[in-house]
C-alpha positions as a LaTeX table, in Angstrom:
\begin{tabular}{lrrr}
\hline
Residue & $x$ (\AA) & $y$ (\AA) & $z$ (\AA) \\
\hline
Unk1 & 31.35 & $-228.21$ & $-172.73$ \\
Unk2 & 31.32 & $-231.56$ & $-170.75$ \\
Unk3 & 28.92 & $-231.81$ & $-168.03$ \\
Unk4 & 29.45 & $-233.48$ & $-164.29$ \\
Unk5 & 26.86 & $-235.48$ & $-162.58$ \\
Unk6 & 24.33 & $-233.85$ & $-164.96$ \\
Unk7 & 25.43 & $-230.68$ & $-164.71$ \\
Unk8 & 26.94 & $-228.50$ & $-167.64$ \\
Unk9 & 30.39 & $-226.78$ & $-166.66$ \\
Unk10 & 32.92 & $-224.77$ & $-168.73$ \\
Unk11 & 36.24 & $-225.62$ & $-170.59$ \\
Unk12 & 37.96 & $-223.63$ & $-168.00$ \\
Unk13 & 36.14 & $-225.81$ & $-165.11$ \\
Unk14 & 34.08 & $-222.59$ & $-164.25$ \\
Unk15 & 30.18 & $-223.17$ & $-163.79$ \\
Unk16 & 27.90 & $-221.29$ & $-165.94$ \\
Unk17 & 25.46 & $-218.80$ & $-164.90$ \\
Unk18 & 22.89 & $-220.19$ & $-163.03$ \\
Unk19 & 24.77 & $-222.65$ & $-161.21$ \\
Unk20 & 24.35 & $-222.89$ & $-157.28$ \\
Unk21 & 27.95 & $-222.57$ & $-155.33$ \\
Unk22 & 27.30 & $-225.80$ & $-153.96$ \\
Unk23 & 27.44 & $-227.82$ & $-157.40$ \\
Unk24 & 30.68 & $-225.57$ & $-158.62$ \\
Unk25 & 32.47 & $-226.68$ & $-155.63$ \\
Unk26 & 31.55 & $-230.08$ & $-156.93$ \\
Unk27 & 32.86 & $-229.28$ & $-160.62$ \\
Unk28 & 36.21 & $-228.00$ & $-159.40$ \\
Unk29 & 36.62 & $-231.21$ & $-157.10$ \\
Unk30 & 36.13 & $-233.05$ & $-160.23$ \\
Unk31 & 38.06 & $-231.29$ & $-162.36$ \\
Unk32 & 41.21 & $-231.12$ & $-160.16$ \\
Unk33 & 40.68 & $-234.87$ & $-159.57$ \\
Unk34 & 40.97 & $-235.30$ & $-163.04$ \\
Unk35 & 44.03 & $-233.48$ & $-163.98$ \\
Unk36 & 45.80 & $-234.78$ & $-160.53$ \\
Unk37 & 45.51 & $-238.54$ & $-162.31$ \\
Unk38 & 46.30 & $-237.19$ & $-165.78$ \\
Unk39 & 49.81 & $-236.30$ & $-163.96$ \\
Unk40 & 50.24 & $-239.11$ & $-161.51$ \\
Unk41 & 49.29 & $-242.18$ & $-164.70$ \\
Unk42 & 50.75 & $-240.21$ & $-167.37$ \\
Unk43 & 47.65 & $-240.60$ & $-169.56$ \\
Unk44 & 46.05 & $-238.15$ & $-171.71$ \\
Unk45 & 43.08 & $-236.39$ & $-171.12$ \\
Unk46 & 40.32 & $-238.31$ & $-172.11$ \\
Unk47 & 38.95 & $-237.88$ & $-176.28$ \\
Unk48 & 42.61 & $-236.54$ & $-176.88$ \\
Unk49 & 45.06 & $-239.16$ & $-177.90$ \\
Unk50 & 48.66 & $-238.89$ & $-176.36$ \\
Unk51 & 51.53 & $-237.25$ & $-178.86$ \\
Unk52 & 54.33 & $-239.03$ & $-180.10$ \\
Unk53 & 57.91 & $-238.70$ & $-178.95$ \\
Unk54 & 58.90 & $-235.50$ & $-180.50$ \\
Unk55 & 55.80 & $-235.00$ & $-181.99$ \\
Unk56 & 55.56 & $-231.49$ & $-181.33$ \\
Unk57 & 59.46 & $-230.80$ & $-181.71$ \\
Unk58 & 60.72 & $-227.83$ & $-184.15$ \\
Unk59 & 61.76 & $-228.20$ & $-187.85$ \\
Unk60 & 65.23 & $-229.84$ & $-187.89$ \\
Unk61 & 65.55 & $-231.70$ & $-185.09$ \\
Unk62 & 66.17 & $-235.02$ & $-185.01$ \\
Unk63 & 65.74 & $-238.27$ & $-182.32$ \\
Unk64 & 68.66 & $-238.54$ & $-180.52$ \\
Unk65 & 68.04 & $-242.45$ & $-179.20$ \\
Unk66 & 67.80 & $-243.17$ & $-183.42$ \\
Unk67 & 71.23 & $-241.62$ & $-184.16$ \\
Unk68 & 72.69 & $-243.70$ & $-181.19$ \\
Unk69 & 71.16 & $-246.69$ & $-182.38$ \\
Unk70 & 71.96 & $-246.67$ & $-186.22$ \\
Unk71 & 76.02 & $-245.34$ & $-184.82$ \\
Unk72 & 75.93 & $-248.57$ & $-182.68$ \\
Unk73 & 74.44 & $-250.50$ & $-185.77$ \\
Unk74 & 77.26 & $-249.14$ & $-188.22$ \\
Unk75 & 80.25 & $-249.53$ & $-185.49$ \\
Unk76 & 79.11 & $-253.11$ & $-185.35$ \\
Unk77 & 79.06 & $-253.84$ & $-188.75$ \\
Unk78 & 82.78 & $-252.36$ & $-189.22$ \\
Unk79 & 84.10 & $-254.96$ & $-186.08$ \\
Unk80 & 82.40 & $-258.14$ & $-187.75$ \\
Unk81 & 83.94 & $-257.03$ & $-191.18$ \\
Unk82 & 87.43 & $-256.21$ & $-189.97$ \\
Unk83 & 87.60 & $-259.87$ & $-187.66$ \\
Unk84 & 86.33 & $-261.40$ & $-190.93$ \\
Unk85 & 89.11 & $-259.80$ & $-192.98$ \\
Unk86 & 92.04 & $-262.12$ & $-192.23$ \\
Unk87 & 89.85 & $-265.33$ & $-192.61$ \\
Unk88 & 88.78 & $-264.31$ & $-195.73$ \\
Unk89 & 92.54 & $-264.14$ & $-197.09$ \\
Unk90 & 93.52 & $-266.85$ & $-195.45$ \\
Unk91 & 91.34 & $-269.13$ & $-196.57$ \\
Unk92 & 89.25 & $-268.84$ & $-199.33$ \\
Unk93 & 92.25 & $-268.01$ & $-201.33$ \\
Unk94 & 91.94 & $-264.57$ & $-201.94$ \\
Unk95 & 94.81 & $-262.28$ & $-201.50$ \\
Unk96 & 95.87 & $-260.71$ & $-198.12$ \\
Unk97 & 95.07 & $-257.19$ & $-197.51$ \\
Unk98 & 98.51 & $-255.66$ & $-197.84$ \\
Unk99 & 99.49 & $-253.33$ & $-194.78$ \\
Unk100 & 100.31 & $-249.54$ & $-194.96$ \\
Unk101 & 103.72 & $-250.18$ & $-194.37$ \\
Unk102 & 104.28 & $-252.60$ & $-197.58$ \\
Unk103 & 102.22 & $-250.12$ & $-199.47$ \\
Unk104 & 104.87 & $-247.33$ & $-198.69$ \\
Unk105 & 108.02 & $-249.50$ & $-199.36$ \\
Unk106 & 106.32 & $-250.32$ & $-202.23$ \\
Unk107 & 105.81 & $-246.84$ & $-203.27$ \\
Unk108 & 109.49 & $-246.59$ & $-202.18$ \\
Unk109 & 111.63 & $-245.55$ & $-205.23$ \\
Unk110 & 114.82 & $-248.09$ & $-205.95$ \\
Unk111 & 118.30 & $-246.14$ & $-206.15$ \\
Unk112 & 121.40 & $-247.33$ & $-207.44$ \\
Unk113 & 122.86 & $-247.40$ & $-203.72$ \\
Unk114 & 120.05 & $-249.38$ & $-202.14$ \\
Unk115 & 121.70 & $-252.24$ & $-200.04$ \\
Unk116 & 118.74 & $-254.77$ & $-201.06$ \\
Unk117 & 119.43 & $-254.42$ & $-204.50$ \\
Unk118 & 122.23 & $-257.27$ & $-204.95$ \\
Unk119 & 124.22 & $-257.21$ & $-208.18$ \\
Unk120 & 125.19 & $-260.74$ & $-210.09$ \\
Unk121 & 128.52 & $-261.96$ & $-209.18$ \\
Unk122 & 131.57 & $-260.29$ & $-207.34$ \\
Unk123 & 132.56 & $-258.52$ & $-210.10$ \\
Unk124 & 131.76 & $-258.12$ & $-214.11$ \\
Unk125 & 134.70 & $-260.18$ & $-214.77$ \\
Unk126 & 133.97 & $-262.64$ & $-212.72$ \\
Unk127 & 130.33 & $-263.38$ & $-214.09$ \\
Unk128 & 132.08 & $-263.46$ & $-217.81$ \\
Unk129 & 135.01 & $-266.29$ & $-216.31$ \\
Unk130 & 132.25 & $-268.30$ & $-214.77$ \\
Unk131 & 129.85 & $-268.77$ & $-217.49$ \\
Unk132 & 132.77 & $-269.35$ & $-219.81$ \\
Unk133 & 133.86 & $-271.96$ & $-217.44$ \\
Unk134 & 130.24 & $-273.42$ & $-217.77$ \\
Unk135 & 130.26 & $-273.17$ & $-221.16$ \\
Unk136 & 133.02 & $-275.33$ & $-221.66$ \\
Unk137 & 131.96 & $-277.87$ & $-219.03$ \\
Unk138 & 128.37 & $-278.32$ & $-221.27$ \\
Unk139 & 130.66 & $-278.47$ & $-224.39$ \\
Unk140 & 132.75 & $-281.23$ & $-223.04$ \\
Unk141 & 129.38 & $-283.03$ & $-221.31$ \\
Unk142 & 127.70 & $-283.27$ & $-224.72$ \\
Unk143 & 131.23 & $-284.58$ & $-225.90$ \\
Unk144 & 131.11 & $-287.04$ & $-223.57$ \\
Unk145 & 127.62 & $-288.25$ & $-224.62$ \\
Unk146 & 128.53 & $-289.74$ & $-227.85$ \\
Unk147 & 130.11 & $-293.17$ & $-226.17$ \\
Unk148 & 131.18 & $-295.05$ & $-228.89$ \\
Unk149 & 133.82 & $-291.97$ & $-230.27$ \\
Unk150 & 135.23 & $-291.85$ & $-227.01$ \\
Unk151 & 135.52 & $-295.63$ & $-226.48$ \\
Unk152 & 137.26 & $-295.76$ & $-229.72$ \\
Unk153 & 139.71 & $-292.53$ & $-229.14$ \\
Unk154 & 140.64 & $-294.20$ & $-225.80$ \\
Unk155 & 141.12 & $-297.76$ & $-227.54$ \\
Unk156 & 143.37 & $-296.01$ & $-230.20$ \\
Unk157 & 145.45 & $-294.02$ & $-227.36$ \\
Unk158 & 146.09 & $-297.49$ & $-225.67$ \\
Unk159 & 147.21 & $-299.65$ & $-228.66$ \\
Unk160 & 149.12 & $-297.29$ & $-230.22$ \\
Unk161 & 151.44 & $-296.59$ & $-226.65$ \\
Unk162 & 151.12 & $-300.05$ & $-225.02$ \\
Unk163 & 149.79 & $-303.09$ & $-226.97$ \\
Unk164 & 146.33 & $-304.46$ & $-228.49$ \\
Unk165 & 143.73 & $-304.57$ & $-225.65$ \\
Unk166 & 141.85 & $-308.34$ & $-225.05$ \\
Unk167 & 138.58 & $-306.99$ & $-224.97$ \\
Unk168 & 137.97 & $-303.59$ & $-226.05$ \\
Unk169 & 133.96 & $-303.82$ & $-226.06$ \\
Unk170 & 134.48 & $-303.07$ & $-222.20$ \\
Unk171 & 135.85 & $-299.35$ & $-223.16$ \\
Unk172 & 132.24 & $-298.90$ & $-223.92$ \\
Unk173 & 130.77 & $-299.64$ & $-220.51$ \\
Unk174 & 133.39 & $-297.34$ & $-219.42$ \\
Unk175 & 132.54 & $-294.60$ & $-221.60$ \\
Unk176 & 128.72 & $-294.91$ & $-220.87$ \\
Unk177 & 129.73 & $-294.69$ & $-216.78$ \\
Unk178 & 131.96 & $-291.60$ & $-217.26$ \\
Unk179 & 129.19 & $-289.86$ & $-219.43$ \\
Unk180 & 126.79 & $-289.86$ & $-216.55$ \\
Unk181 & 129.24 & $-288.98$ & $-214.26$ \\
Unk182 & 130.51 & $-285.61$ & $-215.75$ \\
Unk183 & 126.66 & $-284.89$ & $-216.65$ \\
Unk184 & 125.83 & $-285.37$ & $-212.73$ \\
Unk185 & 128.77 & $-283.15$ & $-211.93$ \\
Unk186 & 127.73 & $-280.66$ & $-214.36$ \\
Unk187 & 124.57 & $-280.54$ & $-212.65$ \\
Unk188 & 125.58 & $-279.76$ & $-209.42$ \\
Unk189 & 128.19 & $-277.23$ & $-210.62$ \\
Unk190 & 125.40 & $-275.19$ & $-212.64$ \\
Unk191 & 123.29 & $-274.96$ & $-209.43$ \\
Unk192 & 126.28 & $-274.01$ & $-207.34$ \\
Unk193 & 127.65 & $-271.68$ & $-209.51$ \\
Unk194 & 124.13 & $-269.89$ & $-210.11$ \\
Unk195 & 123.47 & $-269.56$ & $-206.19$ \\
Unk196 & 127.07 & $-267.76$ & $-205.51$ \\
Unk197 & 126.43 & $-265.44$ & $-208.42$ \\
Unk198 & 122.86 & $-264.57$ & $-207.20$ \\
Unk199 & 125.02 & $-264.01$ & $-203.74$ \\
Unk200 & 127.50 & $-261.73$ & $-204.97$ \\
Unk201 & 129.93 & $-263.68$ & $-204.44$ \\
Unk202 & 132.87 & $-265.01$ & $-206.22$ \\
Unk203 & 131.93 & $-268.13$ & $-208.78$ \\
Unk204 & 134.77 & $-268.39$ & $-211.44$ \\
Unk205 & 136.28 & $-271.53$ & $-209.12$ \\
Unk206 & 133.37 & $-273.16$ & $-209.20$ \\
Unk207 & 133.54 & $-274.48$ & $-212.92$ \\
Unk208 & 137.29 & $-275.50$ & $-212.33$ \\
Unk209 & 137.14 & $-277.09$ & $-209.42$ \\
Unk210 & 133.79 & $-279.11$ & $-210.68$ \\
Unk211 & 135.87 & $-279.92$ & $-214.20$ \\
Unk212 & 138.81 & $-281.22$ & $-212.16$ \\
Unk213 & 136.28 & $-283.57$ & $-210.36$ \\
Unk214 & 134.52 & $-284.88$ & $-213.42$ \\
Unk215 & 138.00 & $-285.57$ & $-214.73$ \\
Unk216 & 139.01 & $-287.55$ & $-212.33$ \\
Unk217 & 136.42 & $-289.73$ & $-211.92$ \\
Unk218 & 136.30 & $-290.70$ & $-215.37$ \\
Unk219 & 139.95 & $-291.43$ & $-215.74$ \\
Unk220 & 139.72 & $-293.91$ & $-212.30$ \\
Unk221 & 136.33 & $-295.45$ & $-214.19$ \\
Unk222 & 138.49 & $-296.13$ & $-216.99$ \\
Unk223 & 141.82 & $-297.29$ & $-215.17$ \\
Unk224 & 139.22 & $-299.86$ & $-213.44$ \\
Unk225 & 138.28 & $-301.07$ & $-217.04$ \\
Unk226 & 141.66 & $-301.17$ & $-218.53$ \\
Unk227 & 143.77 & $-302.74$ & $-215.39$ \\
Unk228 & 141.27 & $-305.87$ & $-216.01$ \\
Unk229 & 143.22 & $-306.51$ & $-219.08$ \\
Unk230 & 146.02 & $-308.42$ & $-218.00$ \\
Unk231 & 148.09 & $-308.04$ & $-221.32$ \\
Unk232 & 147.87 & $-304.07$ & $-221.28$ \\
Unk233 & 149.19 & $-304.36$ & $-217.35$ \\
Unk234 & 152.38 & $-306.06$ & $-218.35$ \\
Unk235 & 152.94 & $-303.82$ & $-221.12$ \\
Unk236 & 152.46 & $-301.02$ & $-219.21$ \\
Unk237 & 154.88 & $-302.32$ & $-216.32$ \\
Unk238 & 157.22 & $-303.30$ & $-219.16$ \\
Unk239 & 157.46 & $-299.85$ & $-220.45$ \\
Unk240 & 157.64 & $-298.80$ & $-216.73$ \\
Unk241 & 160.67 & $-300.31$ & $-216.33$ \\
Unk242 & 162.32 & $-299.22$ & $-219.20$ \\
Unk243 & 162.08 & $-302.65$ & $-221.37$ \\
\hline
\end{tabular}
């Protein structure tokens, strides 16, 4: 029961007995008054506080704004994550994520006829040829190293066909020059042969053509050395001619 200007009405807005028509007019003017700026403000009633959103909603059911927000949330989340992806591999040092398509080859399994698999050398044969040509070449390198045996087999060669050389100490700088030239050759005929044979293709040359080379550039290091010596020179030219 509330009561208007001093005058006690009902829940329902209907006067109680006793009540002239004059003050129940009044009641309902006040009453419809009241509920007309309940609706227009939005407000509740007064002594009734106003109910949540979904306050009075059925078992189960859930805000619809929240699920919106916490989906917008998440989605956001997964873009700053995925832009952050590639920095992270690229520079902190950690490795790349590897795509779906490297995964599968990968995965992938290797037969005997797959075109990327490249076998060593042209042929069996001629990997066996080529590292037996190599193997000879190192042989005859390490030969080469020991200066003073070849200094004196080339000294003996000389005297015993032409005549006593004038200064045979310089067959030693020879020897020392044509040592570092058949172990630079050697060098570079290793790596060449090694990159045809990972090629496929045909190596076996390779060694003999580099051992020609190394040949011949030790035997002009030595004719420099020996033509010096004017008394080998004119017993070469004498034999030469036949004298």
């Amino acid at each position: 029961m509330s009561a208007t200007d001093g005058r006690p009405t009902g829940w329902d807005g209907v006067p109680p007995r006793g009540t002239t028509a004059v003050d129940a007019q009044e009641a309902r003017i006040t009453s419809d008054s009241a509920v007309a700026a309940t609706q227009t403000t939005g407000a509740a009633p007064a002594g009734r506080p106003a109910p949540q959103y979904g306050e009075y909603a059925p078992e189960g059911w859930v805000n619809p704004v929240l699920l919106e927000q916490e989906r917008q949330e998440r989605e956001d989340r997964e873009r700053a994550a995925a832009s952050a992806a590639p920095e992270t591999a690229g520079g902190s040092g950690r490795p790349a994520v590897r795509t779906r398509a490297a995964a599968t080859a990968d995965r992938k399994p290797t037969t005997g006829d797959d075109s990327s698999v490249r076998r060593l050398g042209a042929s069996p044969v001629d990997v066996l040829l080529t590292f037996v040509l190599l193997g000879m070449g190192l042989v005859s390198v390490v030969q080469s190293l020991s200066i003073g045996s070849v200094a004196s087999t080339v000294r003996e060669q000389l005297e015993t066909t032409y005549t006593a050389l004038q200064d045979p100490g310089a067959l030693n700088g020879a020897a020392m020059i044509s040592s570092v030239v058949m172990l630079v050759v050697f060098a570079l005929v290793l790596w060449w042969s090694v990159v045809r044979l990972r090629a496929g293709r045909r190596s076996f040359w390779v060694p003999l053509l580099g051992g020609a080379v190394a040949t011949l550039l030790s035997a002009v290091v030595f004719a420099a050395v020996v033509l010096q010596d004017d008394g080998l020179v004119a017993a070469m030219m004498r034999q030469a001619a036949g004298g």
